Coordinates of C-alpha atoms in Angstrom, one line a residue:
X1 CA -87.3 9.6 -84.3
X2 CA -86.8 6.0 -83.5
X3 CA -87.4 6.2 -79.6
X4 CA -86.3 2.8 -79.1
X5 CA -82.7 3.3 -80.2
X6 CA -80.6 4.5 -77.4
X7 CA -77.7 4.6 -79.3
X8 CA -78.5 7.2 -81.8
X9 CA -80.2 9.3 -79.5
X10 CA -76.6 9.3 -77.6
X11 CA -74.6 10.2 -80.5
X12 CA -77.5 13.0 -81.6
X13 CA -76.8 14.0 -78.2
X14 CA -72.9 14.2 -78.2
X15 CA -73.2 16.0 -81.4
X16 CA -75.3 18.6 -80.0
X17 CA -72.8 18.9 -77.1
X18 CA -70.2 19.4 -79.4
X19 CA -71.9 22.4 -81.3
X20 CA -72.3 23.8 -78.0
X21 CA -68.6 23.5 -77.1
X22 CA -67.9 25.3 -80.3
X23 CA -70.5 28.7 -79.2
X24 CA -68.8 28.6 -75.6
X25 CA -65.4 28.9 -77.6
X26 CA -66.5 31.6 -79.7
X27 CA -68.2 33.4 -76.8
X28 CA -65.9 32.7 -73.8
X29 CA -62.6 31.6 -75.7
X30 CA -62.9 27.8 -74.0
X31 CA -65.0 25.2 -73.9
X32 CA -67.1 24.8 -70.5
X33 CA -65.4 22.0 -67.7
X34 CA -67.1 19.0 -66.8
X35 CA -67.5 20.8 -63.6
X36 CA -69.7 23.9 -65.4
X37 CA -71.5 21.2 -67.3
X38 CA -72.6 19.4 -63.8
X39 CA -73.6 23.0 -62.6
X40 CA -75.5 23.8 -66.0
X41 CA -77.3 20.2 -65.3
X42 CA -78.2 21.2 -61.4
X43 CA -79.7 23.9 -62.3
X44 CA -82.1 22.5 -65.1
X45 CA -82.8 19.7 -62.5
X46 CA -83.7 22.7 -59.8
X47 CA -86.4 23.8 -62.9
X48 CA -88.0 20.5 -63.4
X49 CA -88.6 21.0 -59.6
X50 CA -90.2 24.4 -60.3
X51 CA -92.4 22.8 -63.2
X52 CA -93.4 19.7 -61.1
X53 CA -94.6 22.3 -58.6
X54 CA -96.4 24.5 -61.1
X55 CA -98.2 21.3 -62.5
X56 CA -99.2 20.5 -59.2
X57 CA -100.6 24.0 -58.8
X58 CA -98.1 24.6 -56.0
X59 CA -96.2 27.3 -57.7
X60 CA -97.8 29.5 -60.3
X61 CA -95.5 29.7 -63.4
X62 CA -96.6 30.7 -67.2
X63 CA -96.2 27.9 -69.6
X64 CA -94.9 25.4 -67.3
X65 CA -96.4 22.3 -69.0
X66 CA -94.4 22.8 -71.8
X67 CA -91.0 23.7 -70.0
X68 CA -91.4 20.6 -68.2
X69 CA -91.4 18.4 -70.9
X70 CA -88.4 20.5 -72.6
X71 CA -86.6 20.6 -69.1
X72 CA -86.9 16.7 -68.3
X73 CA -86.0 15.9 -71.8
X74 CA -82.8 18.5 -71.5
X75 CA -81.9 16.7 -67.9
X76 CA -81.6 13.3 -69.7
X77 CA -79.3 14.9 -72.3
X78 CA -77.3 16.4 -69.8
X79 CA -76.9 13.1 -68.1
X80 CA -75.8 11.6 -71.4
X81 CA -72.9 14.3 -71.9
X82 CA -72.1 13.6 -68.0
X83 CA -71.8 10.1 -68.6
X84 CA -69.6 10.6 -71.6
X85 CA -67.7 13.3 -70.3
X86 CA -66.6 10.8 -67.4
X87 CA -66.0 8.1 -69.0
X88 CA -69.1 5.8 -67.8
X89 CA -71.3 3.8 -70.4
X90 CA -74.7 5.4 -70.2
X91 CA -76.2 2.0 -71.6
X92 CA -74.0 -0.1 -69.5
X93 CA -74.8 1.8 -66.3
X94 CA -78.5 2.0 -67.0
X95 CA -78.6 -1.8 -67.5
X96 CA -76.5 -2.3 -64.1
X97 CA -78.9 0.0 -62.2
X98 CA -82.3 -1.4 -63.5
X99 CA -81.0 -4.7 -62.7
X100 CA -80.0 -4.4 -59.5
X101 CA -83.4 -2.0 -58.5
X102 CA -85.2 -5.2 -60.3
X103 CA -83.8 -7.3 -58.0
X104 CA -84.6 -5.5 -54.7
X105 CA -88.3 -6.6 -55.5
X106 CA -89.4 -10.2 -55.1

């Protein structure tokens, strides 16, 4: 995978989300709402915290290094999904954030 091609990462992320929507329809009769997606993201963000604690040896958890890697990537995926569902261009938003933040430093 060319990790420098953010456009391709976004495309693949949204294709995966579409597949999950199909599973949701099969199991729940409808797709998750934006709010349900946001809650799922927050749940995964919390798991990043627990796995970081395990990484720092302040929370004992089996296989936390592998799960931390997975959850960090999953959180990026969720952010791409949430940006898309709210009509935000993630590339543009990230560029604005980076520029604004870089300008805070002399």
